[in-house]
PDB file of C-alpha atoms in Angstrom:
ATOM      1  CA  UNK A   1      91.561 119.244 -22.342  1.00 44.00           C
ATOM      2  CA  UNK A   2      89.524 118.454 -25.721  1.00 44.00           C
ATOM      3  CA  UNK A   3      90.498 114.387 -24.442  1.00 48.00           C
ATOM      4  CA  UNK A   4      88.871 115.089 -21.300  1.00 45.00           C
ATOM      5  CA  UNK A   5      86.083 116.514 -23.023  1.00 44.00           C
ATOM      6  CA  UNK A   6      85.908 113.213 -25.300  1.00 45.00           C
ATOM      7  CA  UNK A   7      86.196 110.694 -22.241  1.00 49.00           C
ATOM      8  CA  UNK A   8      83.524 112.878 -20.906  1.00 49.00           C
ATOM      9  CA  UNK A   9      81.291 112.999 -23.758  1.00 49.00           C
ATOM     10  CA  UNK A  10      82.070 109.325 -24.242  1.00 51.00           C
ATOM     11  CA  UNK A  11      80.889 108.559 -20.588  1.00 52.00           C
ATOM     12  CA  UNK A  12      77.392 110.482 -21.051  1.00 49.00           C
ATOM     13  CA  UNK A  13      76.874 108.247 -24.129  1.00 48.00           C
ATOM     14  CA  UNK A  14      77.548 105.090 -22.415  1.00 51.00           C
ATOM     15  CA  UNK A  15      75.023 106.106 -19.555  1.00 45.00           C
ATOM     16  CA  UNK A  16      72.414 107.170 -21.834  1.00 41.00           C
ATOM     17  CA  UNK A  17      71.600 104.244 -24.564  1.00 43.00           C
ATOM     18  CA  UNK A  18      68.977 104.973 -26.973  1.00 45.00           C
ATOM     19  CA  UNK A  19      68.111 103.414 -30.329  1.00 41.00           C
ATOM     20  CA  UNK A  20      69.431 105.826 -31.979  1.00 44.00           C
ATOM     21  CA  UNK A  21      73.155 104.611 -31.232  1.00 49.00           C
ATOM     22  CA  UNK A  22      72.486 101.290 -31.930  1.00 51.00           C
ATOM     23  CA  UNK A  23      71.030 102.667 -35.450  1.00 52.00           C
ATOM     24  CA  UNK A  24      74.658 105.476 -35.664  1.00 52.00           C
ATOM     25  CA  UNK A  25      72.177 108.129 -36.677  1.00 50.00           C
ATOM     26  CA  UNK A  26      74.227 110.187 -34.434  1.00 49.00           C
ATOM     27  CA  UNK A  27      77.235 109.495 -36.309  1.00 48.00           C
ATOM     28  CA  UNK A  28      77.855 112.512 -37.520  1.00 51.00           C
ATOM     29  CA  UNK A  29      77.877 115.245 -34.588  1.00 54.00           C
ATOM     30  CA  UNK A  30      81.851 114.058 -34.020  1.00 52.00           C
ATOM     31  CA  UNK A  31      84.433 116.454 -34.220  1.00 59.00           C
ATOM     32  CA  UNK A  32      87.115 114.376 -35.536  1.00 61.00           C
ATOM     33  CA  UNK A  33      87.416 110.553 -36.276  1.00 61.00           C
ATOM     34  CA  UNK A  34      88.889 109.385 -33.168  1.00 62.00           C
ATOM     35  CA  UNK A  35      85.505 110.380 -31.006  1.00 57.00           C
ATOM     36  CA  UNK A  36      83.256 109.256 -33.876  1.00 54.00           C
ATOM     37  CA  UNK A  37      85.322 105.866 -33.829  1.00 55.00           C
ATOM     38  CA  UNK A  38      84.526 105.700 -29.884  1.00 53.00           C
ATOM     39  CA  UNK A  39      81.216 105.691 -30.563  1.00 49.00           C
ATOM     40  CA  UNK A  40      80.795 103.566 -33.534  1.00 52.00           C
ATOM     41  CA  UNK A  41      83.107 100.610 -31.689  1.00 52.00           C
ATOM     42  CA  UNK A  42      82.062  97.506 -33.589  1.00 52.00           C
ATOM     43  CA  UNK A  43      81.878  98.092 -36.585  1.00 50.00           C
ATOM     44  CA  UNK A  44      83.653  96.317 -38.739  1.00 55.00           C
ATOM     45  CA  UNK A  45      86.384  97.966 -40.167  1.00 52.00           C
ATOM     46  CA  UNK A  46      88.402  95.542 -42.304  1.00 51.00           C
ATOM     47  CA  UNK A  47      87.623  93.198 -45.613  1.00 51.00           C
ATOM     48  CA  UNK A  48      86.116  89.877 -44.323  1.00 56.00           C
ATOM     49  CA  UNK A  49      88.504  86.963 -45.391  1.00 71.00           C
ATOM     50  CA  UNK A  50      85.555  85.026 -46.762  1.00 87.00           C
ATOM     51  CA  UNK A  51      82.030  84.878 -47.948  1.00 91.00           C
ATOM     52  CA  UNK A  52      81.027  82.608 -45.400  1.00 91.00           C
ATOM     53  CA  UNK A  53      82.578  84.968 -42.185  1.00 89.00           C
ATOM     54  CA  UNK A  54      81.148  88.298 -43.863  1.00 91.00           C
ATOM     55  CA  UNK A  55      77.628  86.230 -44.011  1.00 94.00           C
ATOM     56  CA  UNK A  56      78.057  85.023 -40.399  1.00 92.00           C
ATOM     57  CA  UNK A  57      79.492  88.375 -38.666  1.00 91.00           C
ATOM     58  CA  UNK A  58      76.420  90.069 -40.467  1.00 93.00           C
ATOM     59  CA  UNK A  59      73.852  87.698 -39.385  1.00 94.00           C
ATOM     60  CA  UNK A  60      75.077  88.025 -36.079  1.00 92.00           C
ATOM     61  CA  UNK A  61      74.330  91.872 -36.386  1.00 91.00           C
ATOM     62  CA  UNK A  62      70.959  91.061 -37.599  1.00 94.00           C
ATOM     63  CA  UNK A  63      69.908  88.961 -34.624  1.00 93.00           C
ATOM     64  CA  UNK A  64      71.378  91.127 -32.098  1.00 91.00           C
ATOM     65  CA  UNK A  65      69.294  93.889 -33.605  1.00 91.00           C
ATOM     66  CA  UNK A  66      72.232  95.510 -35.439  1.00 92.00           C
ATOM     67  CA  UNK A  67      70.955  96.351 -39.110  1.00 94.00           C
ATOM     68  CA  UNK A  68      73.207  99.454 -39.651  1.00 92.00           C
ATOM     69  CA  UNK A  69      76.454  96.694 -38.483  1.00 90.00           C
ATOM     70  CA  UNK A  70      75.121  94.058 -40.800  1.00 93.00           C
ATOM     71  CA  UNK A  71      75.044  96.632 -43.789  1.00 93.00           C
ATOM     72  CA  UNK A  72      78.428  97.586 -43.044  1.00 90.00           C
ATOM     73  CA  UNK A  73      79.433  93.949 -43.348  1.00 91.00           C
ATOM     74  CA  UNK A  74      78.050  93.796 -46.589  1.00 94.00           C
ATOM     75  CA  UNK A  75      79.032  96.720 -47.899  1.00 90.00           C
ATOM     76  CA  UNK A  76      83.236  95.631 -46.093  1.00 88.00           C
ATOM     77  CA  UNK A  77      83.026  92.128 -48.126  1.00 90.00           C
ATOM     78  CA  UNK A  78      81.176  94.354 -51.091  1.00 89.00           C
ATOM     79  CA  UNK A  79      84.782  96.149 -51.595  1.00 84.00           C
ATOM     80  CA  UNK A  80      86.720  93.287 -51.116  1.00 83.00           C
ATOM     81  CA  UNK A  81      84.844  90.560 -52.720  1.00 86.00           C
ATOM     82  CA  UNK A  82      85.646  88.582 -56.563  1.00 88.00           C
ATOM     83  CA  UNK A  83      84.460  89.999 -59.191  1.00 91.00           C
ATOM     84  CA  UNK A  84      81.745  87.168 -59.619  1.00 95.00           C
ATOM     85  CA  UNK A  85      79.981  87.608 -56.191  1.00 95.00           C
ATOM     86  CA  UNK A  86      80.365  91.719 -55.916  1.00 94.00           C
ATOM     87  CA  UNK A  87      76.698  92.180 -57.383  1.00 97.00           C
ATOM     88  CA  UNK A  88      75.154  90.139 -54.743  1.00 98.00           C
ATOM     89  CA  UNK A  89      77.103  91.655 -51.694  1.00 96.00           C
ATOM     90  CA  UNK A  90      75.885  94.699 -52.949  1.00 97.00           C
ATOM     91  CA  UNK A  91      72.762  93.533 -53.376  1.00 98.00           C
ATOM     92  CA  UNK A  92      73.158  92.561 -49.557  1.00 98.00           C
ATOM     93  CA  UNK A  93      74.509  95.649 -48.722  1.00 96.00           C
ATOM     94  CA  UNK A  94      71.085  97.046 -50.044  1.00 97.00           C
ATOM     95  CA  UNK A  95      69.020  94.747 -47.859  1.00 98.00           C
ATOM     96  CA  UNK A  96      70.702  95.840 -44.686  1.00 97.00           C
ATOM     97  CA  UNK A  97      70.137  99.261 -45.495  1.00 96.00           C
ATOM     98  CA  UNK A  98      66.336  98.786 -46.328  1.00 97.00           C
ATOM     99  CA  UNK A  99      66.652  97.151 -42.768  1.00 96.00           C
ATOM    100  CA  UNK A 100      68.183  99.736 -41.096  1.00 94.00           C
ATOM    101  CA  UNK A 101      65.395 102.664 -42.686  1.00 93.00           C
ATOM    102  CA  UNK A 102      62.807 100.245 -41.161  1.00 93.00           C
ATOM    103  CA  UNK A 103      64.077 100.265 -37.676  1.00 92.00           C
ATOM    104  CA  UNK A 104      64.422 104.082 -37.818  1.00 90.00           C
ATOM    105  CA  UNK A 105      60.968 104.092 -39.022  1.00 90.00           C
ATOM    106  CA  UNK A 106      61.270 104.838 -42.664  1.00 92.00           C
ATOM    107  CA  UNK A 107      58.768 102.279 -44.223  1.00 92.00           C
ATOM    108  CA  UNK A 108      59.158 104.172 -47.798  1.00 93.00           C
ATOM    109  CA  UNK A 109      62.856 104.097 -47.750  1.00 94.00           C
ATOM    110  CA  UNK A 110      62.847 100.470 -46.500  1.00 95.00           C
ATOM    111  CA  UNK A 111      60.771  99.398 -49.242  1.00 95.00           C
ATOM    112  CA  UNK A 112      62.262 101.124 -52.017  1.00 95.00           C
ATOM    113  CA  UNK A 113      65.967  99.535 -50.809  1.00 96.00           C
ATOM    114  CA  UNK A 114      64.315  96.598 -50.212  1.00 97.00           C
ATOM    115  CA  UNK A 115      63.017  96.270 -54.220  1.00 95.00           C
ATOM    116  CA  UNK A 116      66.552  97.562 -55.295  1.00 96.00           C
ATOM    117  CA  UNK A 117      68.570  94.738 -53.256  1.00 97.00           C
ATOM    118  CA  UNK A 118      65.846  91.713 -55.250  1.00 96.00           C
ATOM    119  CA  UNK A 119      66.837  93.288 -58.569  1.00 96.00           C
ATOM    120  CA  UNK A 120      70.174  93.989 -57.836  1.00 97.00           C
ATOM    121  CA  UNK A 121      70.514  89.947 -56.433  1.00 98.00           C
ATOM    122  CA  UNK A 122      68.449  88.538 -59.608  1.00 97.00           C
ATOM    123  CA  UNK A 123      71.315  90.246 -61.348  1.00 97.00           C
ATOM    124  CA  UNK A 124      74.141  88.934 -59.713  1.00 97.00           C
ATOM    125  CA  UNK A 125      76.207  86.618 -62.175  1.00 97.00           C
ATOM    126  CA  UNK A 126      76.642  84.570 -58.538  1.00 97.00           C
ATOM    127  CA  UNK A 127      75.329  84.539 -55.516  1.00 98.00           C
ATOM    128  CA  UNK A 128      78.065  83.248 -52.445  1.00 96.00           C
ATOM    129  CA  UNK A 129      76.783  79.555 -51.271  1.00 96.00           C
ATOM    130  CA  UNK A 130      77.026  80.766 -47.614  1.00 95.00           C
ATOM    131  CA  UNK A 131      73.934  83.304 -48.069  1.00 97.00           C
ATOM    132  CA  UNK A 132      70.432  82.549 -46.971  1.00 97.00           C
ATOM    133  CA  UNK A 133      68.749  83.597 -50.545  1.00 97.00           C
ATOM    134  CA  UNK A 134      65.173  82.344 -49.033  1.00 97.00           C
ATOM    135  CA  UNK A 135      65.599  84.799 -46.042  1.00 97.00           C
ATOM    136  CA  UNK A 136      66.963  87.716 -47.341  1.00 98.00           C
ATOM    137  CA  UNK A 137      64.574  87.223 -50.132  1.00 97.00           C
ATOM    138  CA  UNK A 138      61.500  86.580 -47.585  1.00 96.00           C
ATOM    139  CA  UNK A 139      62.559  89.534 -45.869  1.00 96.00           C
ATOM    140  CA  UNK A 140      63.073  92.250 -48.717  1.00 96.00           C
ATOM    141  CA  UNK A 141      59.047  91.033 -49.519  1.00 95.00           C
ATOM    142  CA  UNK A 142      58.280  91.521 -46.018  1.00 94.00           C
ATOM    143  CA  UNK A 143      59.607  95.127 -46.208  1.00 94.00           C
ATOM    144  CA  UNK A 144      57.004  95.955 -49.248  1.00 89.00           C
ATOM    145  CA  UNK A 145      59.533  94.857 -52.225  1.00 74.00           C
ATOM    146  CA  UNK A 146      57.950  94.030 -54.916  1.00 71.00           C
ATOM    147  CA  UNK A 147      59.024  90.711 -57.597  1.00 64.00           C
ATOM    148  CA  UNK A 148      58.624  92.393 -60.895  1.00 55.00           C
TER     149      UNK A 148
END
Protein backbone atom coordinates (compact mmCIF):
# COMPACT_ATOMS: atom_id res chain seq x y z
CA UNK A 1 0.00 0.00 0.00
CA UNK A 2 2.70 2.79 1.05
CA UNK A 3 4.27 1.63 -2.86
CA UNK A 4 1.06 2.46 -4.29
CA UNK A 5 1.02 5.54 -2.48
CA UNK A 6 4.70 6.32 -3.87
CA UNK A 7 3.83 5.38 -7.63
CA UNK A 8 0.97 7.62 -6.94
CA UNK A 9 2.68 10.45 -5.48
CA UNK A 10 5.37 9.89 -8.09
CA UNK A 11 2.71 10.20 -10.94
CA UNK A 12 1.24 13.67 -9.53
CA UNK A 13 4.86 14.94 -9.64
CA UNK A 14 5.49 13.95 -13.11
CA UNK A 15 2.14 15.72 -14.22
CA UNK A 16 2.78 18.76 -12.36
CA UNK A 17 6.47 20.26 -13.27
CA UNK A 18 7.41 23.35 -11.61
CA UNK A 19 10.78 25.01 -11.06
CA UNK A 20 10.94 24.06 -8.00
CA UNK A 21 11.81 20.29 -8.97
CA UNK A 22 14.17 21.18 -11.34
CA UNK A 23 15.84 23.39 -8.39
CA UNK A 24 15.10 19.85 -5.55
CA UNK A 25 13.84 22.44 -3.12
CA UNK A 26 11.29 19.88 -2.49
CA UNK A 27 13.78 17.41 -1.62
CA UNK A 28 13.09 17.02 1.60
CA UNK A 29 9.19 16.25 2.14
CA UNK A 30 10.24 12.28 1.32
CA UNK A 31 9.52 9.77 3.69
CA UNK A 32 12.31 7.51 3.08
CA UNK A 33 15.19 7.48 0.43
CA UNK A 34 13.73 5.35 -2.12
CA UNK A 35 10.76 8.11 -2.95
CA UNK A 36 13.22 10.99 -2.49
CA UNK A 37 15.58 9.05 -5.02
CA UNK A 38 12.42 8.90 -7.51
CA UNK A 39 12.29 12.28 -7.52
CA UNK A 40 15.78 13.43 -7.59
CA UNK A 41 16.52 10.82 -10.77
CA UNK A 42 19.62 12.34 -12.33
CA UNK A 43 21.59 13.21 -10.16
CA UNK A 44 24.68 12.03 -10.15
CA UNK A 45 25.39 9.67 -7.67
CA UNK A 46 28.90 8.26 -8.18
CA UNK A 47 32.71 9.84 -8.28
CA UNK A 48 33.33 11.08 -11.89
CA UNK A 49 36.36 9.07 -13.35
CA UNK A 50 37.97 12.30 -14.49
CA UNK A 51 38.28 16.01 -14.35
CA UNK A 52 37.40 16.44 -17.77
CA UNK A 53 33.81 14.13 -17.51
CA UNK A 54 32.89 15.84 -14.02
CA UNK A 55 33.50 19.34 -16.03
CA UNK A 56 31.46 18.11 -19.03
CA UNK A 57 28.43 16.23 -17.13
CA UNK A 58 28.23 19.60 -15.09
CA UNK A 59 28.25 21.90 -17.94
CA UNK A 60 25.70 19.93 -19.42
CA UNK A 61 23.55 20.64 -16.21
CA UNK A 62 24.29 24.22 -16.58
CA UNK A 63 22.97 24.59 -20.11
CA UNK A 64 20.01 22.52 -19.63
CA UNK A 65 19.16 24.84 -16.77
CA UNK A 66 20.25 22.38 -14.06
CA UNK A 67 22.39 24.46 -11.42
CA UNK A 68 21.45 22.33 -8.33
CA UNK A 69 22.81 18.96 -10.85
CA UNK A 70 25.90 20.85 -11.82
CA UNK A 71 26.73 21.57 -8.03
CA UNK A 72 26.27 18.08 -7.28
CA UNK A 73 28.84 17.26 -9.94
CA UNK A 74 31.19 19.36 -8.37
CA UNK A 75 30.71 18.65 -5.13
CA UNK A 76 30.78 14.17 -6.55
CA UNK A 77 34.38 14.92 -8.25
CA UNK A 78 35.04 17.36 -4.97
CA UNK A 79 35.11 13.94 -2.79
CA UNK A 80 36.80 12.00 -5.16
CA UNK A 81 39.28 14.26 -6.68
CA UNK A 82 43.61 14.43 -5.99
CA UNK A 83 44.61 16.16 -3.47
CA UNK A 84 46.05 18.96 -5.85
CA UNK A 85 42.75 19.87 -7.66
CA UNK A 86 40.21 19.34 -4.44
CA UNK A 87 40.35 23.24 -3.66
CA UNK A 88 39.15 24.17 -7.01
CA UNK A 89 36.26 21.52 -7.30
CA UNK A 90 35.23 22.93 -4.25
CA UNK A 91 35.61 26.10 -5.33
CA UNK A 92 33.26 24.84 -8.25
CA UNK A 93 31.07 23.26 -6.07
CA UNK A 94 30.60 26.87 -4.58
CA UNK A 95 29.81 28.42 -7.95
CA UNK A 96 27.02 26.02 -8.68
CA UNK A 97 25.54 26.68 -5.50
CA UNK A 98 25.70 30.58 -5.87
CA UNK A 99 23.92 29.48 -9.19
CA UNK A 100 21.41 27.54 -7.87
CA UNK A 101 20.38 30.56 -4.92
CA UNK A 102 20.08 32.77 -8.06
CA UNK A 103 17.58 30.72 -9.89
CA UNK A 104 15.53 30.33 -6.67
CA UNK A 105 15.78 33.97 -6.38
CA UNK A 106 18.26 34.51 -3.66
CA UNK A 107 20.48 37.37 -5.14
CA UNK A 108 22.26 37.78 -1.51
CA UNK A 109 23.01 34.18 -1.16
CA UNK A 110 24.15 33.97 -4.82
CA UNK A 111 26.51 36.66 -4.36
CA UNK A 112 27.98 35.82 -1.20
CA UNK A 113 28.71 31.97 -2.74
CA UNK A 114 29.63 33.50 -5.66
CA UNK A 115 32.71 35.71 -3.78
CA UNK A 116 33.51 32.49 -1.70
CA UNK A 117 33.97 30.12 -4.92
CA UNK A 118 36.75 33.30 -6.55
CA UNK A 119 38.64 33.07 -3.26
CA UNK A 120 38.33 29.64 -2.71
CA UNK A 121 39.65 29.07 -6.75
CA UNK A 122 42.56 31.86 -6.32
CA UNK A 123 43.50 29.44 -3.60
CA UNK A 124 43.56 26.34 -5.27
CA UNK A 125 47.26 24.96 -5.49
CA UNK A 126 45.69 23.73 -9.18
CA UNK A 127 43.07 24.30 -11.09
CA UNK A 128 41.96 20.95 -13.57
CA UNK A 129 42.94 22.01 -17.39
CA UNK A 130 39.41 20.89 -18.48
CA UNK A 131 37.65 23.94 -16.52
CA UNK A 132 36.52 27.11 -18.18
CA UNK A 133 38.38 29.56 -15.49
CA UNK A 134 37.20 32.71 -17.79
CA UNK A 135 33.50 31.54 -17.46
CA UNK A 136 33.09 30.45 -14.19
CA UNK A 137 35.09 33.44 -13.28
CA UNK A 138 32.84 35.84 -15.62
CA UNK A 139 29.98 34.35 -14.08
CA UNK A 140 30.74 34.45 -10.19
CA UNK A 141 31.27 38.58 -11.20
CA UNK A 142 28.08 38.50 -12.90
CA UNK A 143 26.39 37.17 -9.70
CA UNK A 144 27.76 40.40 -7.60
CA UNK A 145 31.26 38.66 -6.49
CA UNK A 146 33.54 40.84 -5.80
CA UNK A 147 37.80 40.50 -6.83
CA UNK A 148 39.33 41.62 -3.63
Amino acid sequence: EALALVDRWDDARKAITSAWDRLQQRASRFADEESRRRFLHGIPEHARDSDAAAWLEAVAYLEGDRPFHAHEVFEMRWRAAPSDTRAAWRGLAQWGAALTHRARGNDVGAARLADRALRTLADAPRIPPDVDLDRVTSSCLELGATLG
